[in-house]
Coordinates of C-alpha atoms in Angstrom, one line a residue:
M1 CA 38.8 173.7 101.4
I2 CA 35.5 172.6 99.9
Y3 CA 34.6 174.6 96.7
D4 CA 31.1 175.6 95.8
T5 CA 31.7 174.3 92.3
V6 CA 34.5 172.7 90.3
I7 CA 34.3 173.0 86.6
V8 CA 36.1 170.4 84.6
G9 CA 37.1 171.6 81.1
N10 CA 38.2 174.8 79.4
G11 CA 36.2 174.8 76.2
P12 CA 33.3 177.2 75.6
A13 CA 31.1 175.4 78.1
G14 CA 33.6 175.3 80.8
L15 CA 34.9 178.9 80.4
T16 CA 31.3 180.3 80.2
A17 CA 30.5 178.3 83.4
A18 CA 33.5 179.9 85.0
I19 CA 32.5 183.4 84.0
Y20 CA 29.0 182.9 85.4
A21 CA 30.3 181.3 88.6
Q22 CA 32.7 184.1 89.3
R23 CA 30.0 186.7 88.6
A24 CA 27.7 184.8 91.0
G25 CA 30.4 185.0 93.7
L26 CA 30.8 181.2 94.0
N27 CA 34.1 179.7 95.3
T28 CA 35.2 178.2 92.0
L29 CA 38.0 176.1 90.6
V30 CA 38.4 175.2 86.9
I31 CA 40.4 172.0 86.2
A32 CA 41.7 171.9 82.7
E33 CA 43.8 169.1 81.2
S34 CA 44.8 171.0 78.1
P35 CA 46.9 174.2 78.3
V36 CA 45.1 175.4 75.2
D37 CA 41.7 177.1 75.8
G38 CA 38.7 176.7 73.6
G39 CA 38.3 172.9 73.2
Q40 CA 37.6 171.9 69.6
I41 CA 37.2 175.4 68.4
A42 CA 40.9 176.0 69.0
T43 CA 41.5 173.9 65.9
T44 CA 38.9 175.7 63.8
Y45 CA 40.2 178.1 61.2
E46 CA 37.2 180.3 61.1
V47 CA 34.0 180.5 63.2
D48 CA 31.2 181.8 61.2
N49 CA 28.1 181.1 63.3
Y50 CA 28.8 182.7 66.7
P51 CA 26.7 185.9 66.9
G52 CA 28.7 189.1 66.8
M53 CA 31.9 187.4 66.0
K54 CA 31.5 186.5 62.3
G55 CA 34.8 185.2 60.8
I56 CA 36.8 185.1 64.0
G57 CA 39.5 182.5 64.3
G58 CA 38.7 179.5 66.6
M59 CA 41.9 180.0 68.6
E60 CA 41.2 183.7 69.0
L61 CA 37.6 183.0 70.2
G62 CA 38.9 180.5 72.7
M63 CA 41.4 183.1 74.0
K64 CA 38.7 185.7 74.4
F65 CA 36.7 183.3 76.5
R66 CA 39.7 182.7 78.7
E67 CA 40.6 186.4 78.9
H68 CA 37.1 187.1 80.2
A69 CA 37.4 184.4 82.9
D70 CA 40.9 185.7 83.8
Q71 CA 39.5 189.2 84.2
L72 CA 37.2 187.8 86.9
E73 CA 40.1 186.2 88.7
T74 CA 39.0 182.6 88.0
R75 CA 41.3 180.0 89.6
F76 CA 42.7 177.4 87.2
L77 CA 44.4 174.1 87.8
E78 CA 46.1 172.2 85.0
D79 CA 45.4 168.5 85.7
R80 CA 43.3 165.6 84.5
L81 CA 40.2 164.3 86.3
V82 CA 40.4 160.6 87.0
E83 CA 37.5 159.8 89.3
I84 CA 34.4 161.4 90.9
R85 CA 33.4 160.1 94.3
D86 CA 29.9 161.0 95.5
E87 CA 30.1 161.7 99.2
G88 CA 26.5 162.8 99.5
D89 CA 26.6 166.5 100.5
H90 CA 29.9 166.9 98.5
K91 CA 32.0 165.3 95.8
T92 CA 35.6 164.2 96.0
L93 CA 37.5 164.6 92.7
I94 CA 40.6 162.5 92.3
L95 CA 43.2 164.0 89.9
D96 CA 45.9 162.4 87.8
Q97 CA 48.7 164.1 89.8
G98 CA 47.3 162.5 93.0
E99 CA 45.5 165.5 94.4
A100 CA 42.0 165.2 95.9
V101 CA 39.7 168.2 95.5
E102 CA 36.4 168.5 97.5
T103 CA 33.5 170.4 96.1
K104 CA 29.7 170.8 96.7
T105 CA 29.0 170.6 93.0
V106 CA 30.7 169.6 89.8
V107 CA 30.2 170.9 86.2
L108 CA 31.5 168.4 83.7
A109 CA 32.5 170.2 80.5
L110 CA 35.0 167.6 79.2
G111 CA 33.9 168.0 75.6
A112 CA 34.4 165.5 72.8
N113 CA 37.1 164.4 70.4
H114 CA 37.2 163.4 66.7
R115 CA 35.9 159.9 66.0
D116 CA 38.1 157.4 64.0
L117 CA 36.8 156.0 60.8
G118 CA 38.0 152.6 61.9
V119 CA 39.4 151.3 58.6
P120 CA 42.7 149.5 57.9
G121 CA 45.6 151.8 57.4
E122 CA 44.0 154.7 59.3
K123 CA 45.9 154.4 62.6
E124 CA 49.1 153.3 60.9
L125 CA 49.3 156.5 58.8
V126 CA 48.1 159.1 61.3
G127 CA 50.5 162.0 60.8
A128 CA 51.6 160.7 57.5
G129 CA 48.6 161.7 55.5
V130 CA 45.8 160.8 57.8
S131 CA 44.5 163.9 59.8
Y132 CA 41.5 164.9 61.8
C133 CA 42.1 168.6 61.7
A134 CA 42.1 170.4 58.3
T135 CA 42.9 173.8 59.9
C136 CA 46.0 172.2 61.6
D137 CA 47.4 170.4 58.6
G138 CA 45.7 171.9 55.5
A139 CA 48.6 174.0 54.5
F140 CA 50.7 170.9 53.9
Y141 CA 48.5 170.1 50.9
R142 CA 49.2 173.1 48.8
K143 CA 48.9 172.1 45.1
K144 CA 48.3 168.5 46.2
I145 CA 45.3 166.2 46.2
A146 CA 43.3 165.7 49.4
A147 CA 40.2 163.9 50.4
V148 CA 37.6 164.6 53.2
V149 CA 35.4 161.9 54.6
G150 CA 32.0 162.9 56.1
G151 CA 28.8 164.7 55.4
G152 CA 28.2 167.1 58.2
D153 CA 29.1 170.7 58.8
V154 CA 32.7 169.9 59.8
A155 CA 33.3 167.9 56.6
L156 CA 31.9 170.6 54.4
E157 CA 33.9 173.3 56.2
D158 CA 37.1 171.1 55.9
A159 CA 36.6 170.7 52.2
L160 CA 36.1 174.4 51.7
F161 CA 39.2 175.2 53.8
L162 CA 41.3 172.7 51.9
S163 CA 40.1 174.0 48.5
R164 CA 42.1 177.2 49.3
F165 CA 45.4 175.2 49.2
A166 CA 44.9 171.9 47.4
E167 CA 44.8 171.4 43.7
K168 CA 41.9 169.0 44.1
V169 CA 39.6 168.1 47.0
Y170 CA 37.4 165.0 47.0
L171 CA 34.5 165.0 49.5
I172 CA 33.5 161.4 50.2
H173 CA 30.0 160.9 51.7
R174 CA 28.3 157.6 52.4
R175 CA 24.8 159.1 51.6
D176 CA 23.3 160.8 48.5
A177 CA 22.6 164.1 50.3
F178 CA 24.4 166.1 52.9
R179 CA 23.1 166.7 56.5
G180 CA 25.1 169.9 56.9
A181 CA 24.0 173.5 56.6
K182 CA 22.6 174.4 53.2
V183 CA 24.8 177.5 53.0
L184 CA 27.9 175.3 53.3
V185 CA 26.5 172.7 50.8
D186 CA 26.0 175.5 48.3
Q187 CA 29.5 176.8 48.7
V188 CA 31.0 173.3 48.3
L189 CA 29.0 172.6 45.2
A190 CA 30.1 175.9 43.7
K191 CA 33.8 175.2 44.2
E192 CA 35.5 174.0 40.9
N193 CA 38.2 172.1 42.7
I194 CA 35.9 170.2 45.0
E195 CA 34.5 166.9 43.7
V196 CA 31.8 165.2 45.7
I197 CA 31.7 161.4 45.7
Y198 CA 28.3 160.3 46.9
D199 CA 27.1 156.9 48.3
T200 CA 30.6 155.9 48.9
V201 CA 32.7 154.6 51.9
V202 CA 36.4 154.3 52.5
E203 CA 37.4 150.6 53.0
K204 CA 41.1 151.1 53.4
V205 CA 43.8 153.9 53.6
C206 CA 46.7 152.7 51.4
G207 CA 50.3 153.6 51.5
N208 CA 53.7 152.4 52.8
I209 CA 55.2 155.4 54.7
K210 CA 52.6 157.9 53.7
V211 CA 49.1 158.0 52.3
E212 CA 49.0 157.2 48.6
S213 CA 45.4 156.2 47.8
L214 CA 42.0 155.2 49.2
D215 CA 40.1 152.0 48.5
L216 CA 36.5 153.1 47.9
L217 CA 33.2 151.2 47.7
N218 CA 30.0 152.6 46.2
K219 CA 27.3 151.3 48.4
K220 CA 24.6 151.5 45.8
T221 CA 26.4 150.0 42.8
G222 CA 28.9 147.8 44.6
E223 CA 31.7 149.2 42.5
K224 CA 35.2 149.3 44.0
R225 CA 38.0 151.6 43.0
S226 CA 41.3 153.1 44.1
L227 CA 41.5 156.9 44.5
P228 CA 45.0 158.4 44.4
V229 CA 45.3 161.1 47.1
N230 CA 48.1 162.7 49.1
G231 CA 46.1 162.9 52.3
V232 CA 42.8 162.3 53.9
F233 CA 40.9 164.2 56.6
M234 CA 38.4 162.3 58.7
A235 CA 35.3 164.3 59.6
V236 CA 32.9 161.6 60.7
G237 CA 31.7 163.0 64.0
T238 CA 32.9 163.1 67.6
A239 CA 33.0 160.8 70.7
P240 CA 32.5 162.2 74.2
N241 CA 35.5 162.5 76.5
V242 CA 34.3 160.2 79.3
D243 CA 37.4 158.4 80.5
V244 CA 36.6 159.1 84.1
K245 CA 35.4 156.8 86.9
G246 CA 32.2 157.6 88.7
L247 CA 30.4 159.5 85.9
P248 CA 26.6 160.0 86.0
Q249 CA 24.4 157.9 83.7
Q250 CA 25.4 157.8 80.1
D251 CA 23.4 157.0 76.9
E252 CA 24.3 154.2 74.4
K253 CA 26.8 156.5 72.7
G254 CA 28.6 157.5 75.9
Y255 CA 27.1 161.0 76.3
I256 CA 26.1 162.0 79.8
V257 CA 22.3 162.1 80.2
A258 CA 21.3 165.6 81.2
D259 CA 18.4 167.9 80.4
E260 CA 18.5 171.6 79.4
S261 CA 19.2 172.6 83.0
C262 CA 22.3 170.4 82.6
Q263 CA 21.3 168.4 85.7
T264 CA 22.5 164.8 85.4
K265 CA 21.0 161.7 87.1
T266 CA 23.3 162.4 90.1
A267 CA 22.4 165.3 92.4
G268 CA 25.0 168.0 92.4
I269 CA 26.7 166.9 89.1
Y270 CA 26.0 168.8 85.9
A271 CA 27.0 168.2 82.3
A272 CA 27.6 171.0 79.9
G273 CA 28.6 171.3 76.2
D274 CA 29.4 168.5 73.8
L275 CA 29.6 166.0 76.6
R276 CA 25.9 165.9 77.3
T277 CA 22.9 164.5 75.4
K278 CA 21.6 167.2 73.1
Q279 CA 20.4 168.0 69.6
L280 CA 23.0 170.5 68.5
R281 CA 26.7 170.6 69.5
Q282 CA 28.0 174.1 68.5
V283 CA 29.9 176.9 70.3
I284 CA 26.7 178.8 71.0
T285 CA 25.0 175.8 72.6
A286 CA 28.1 174.9 74.7
A287 CA 28.2 178.5 76.0
A288 CA 24.5 178.4 76.8
D289 CA 25.0 175.1 78.7
G290 CA 27.7 176.7 80.8
A291 CA 25.3 179.5 81.8
N292 CA 22.5 177.1 82.5
A293 CA 24.7 174.7 84.5
I294 CA 25.8 177.5 86.9
T295 CA 22.2 178.7 87.3
S296 CA 21.3 175.1 88.3
V297 CA 24.3 175.0 90.7
Q298 CA 23.1 178.2 92.4
R299 CA 19.6 176.7 92.8
Y300 CA 21.1 173.5 94.2
L301 CA 23.3 175.3 96.7
T302 CA 20.4 177.5 97.8
E303 CA 17.6 175.0 97.9
T304 CA 19.3 171.8 98.8
L305 CA 22.5 172.4 100.8
S306 CA 21.6 175.7 102.6

């Protein structure tokens, strides 16, 4: 069987693409490595910027996306994409379990993952005080001291979430101003148990069997100090999931080059969601990408392959 389109990923972009593909009557398969739907939003405690769904939990929103796709009888396969082979009028997808899937078009919605800070002690203490998901691990810091590293929306949201449990939250930012949404900045600055440490970077995560402190450096003054904490949450951005052979052209950071139509530099292959080059990576833009990708798929099938 040769599918009309194969969608790789089950986050907001992939599931929206699946919904649009099924509604368009395309012969569709969704390949999803993770059994948990929703991508990064599945680990988000509360989504406050998706229209009509204010305050919904990230896991719940991901489930709603999946339920919609299931109602349309979308076919899912749990496996990992290893390689894409461009055969001209179709693509062959090689999967981790050894299966080969043939399709006329591919929608890549592989998403992105949390980026490491890359300092000594970080990898050694992952799970022992170093975390990348405040909503997953925040409850462990009830009446304890926690730190968040970063300056974007995720860092601000993490600090606010942790402030519900922790006795004290330090928000460590390497610049003198935040790049996140003003409404989040205002909320952070209004919280009595959140202390912002500006112009500062973490040089080392310290501890024997668990996190005990952070070695900090003030970039402006050159001052170094040790900050006692029970845990640290890294919120320093994301890296695209691009561990696949045969991907279309990528930019210097690894994101797949694609325009607003989601068309990549390879005919018949589309990139949607956090994986592609874009200004804003949010649930709403991922969902929009999924819709645009399938619109482009339909045009390609009609104008190029018919």
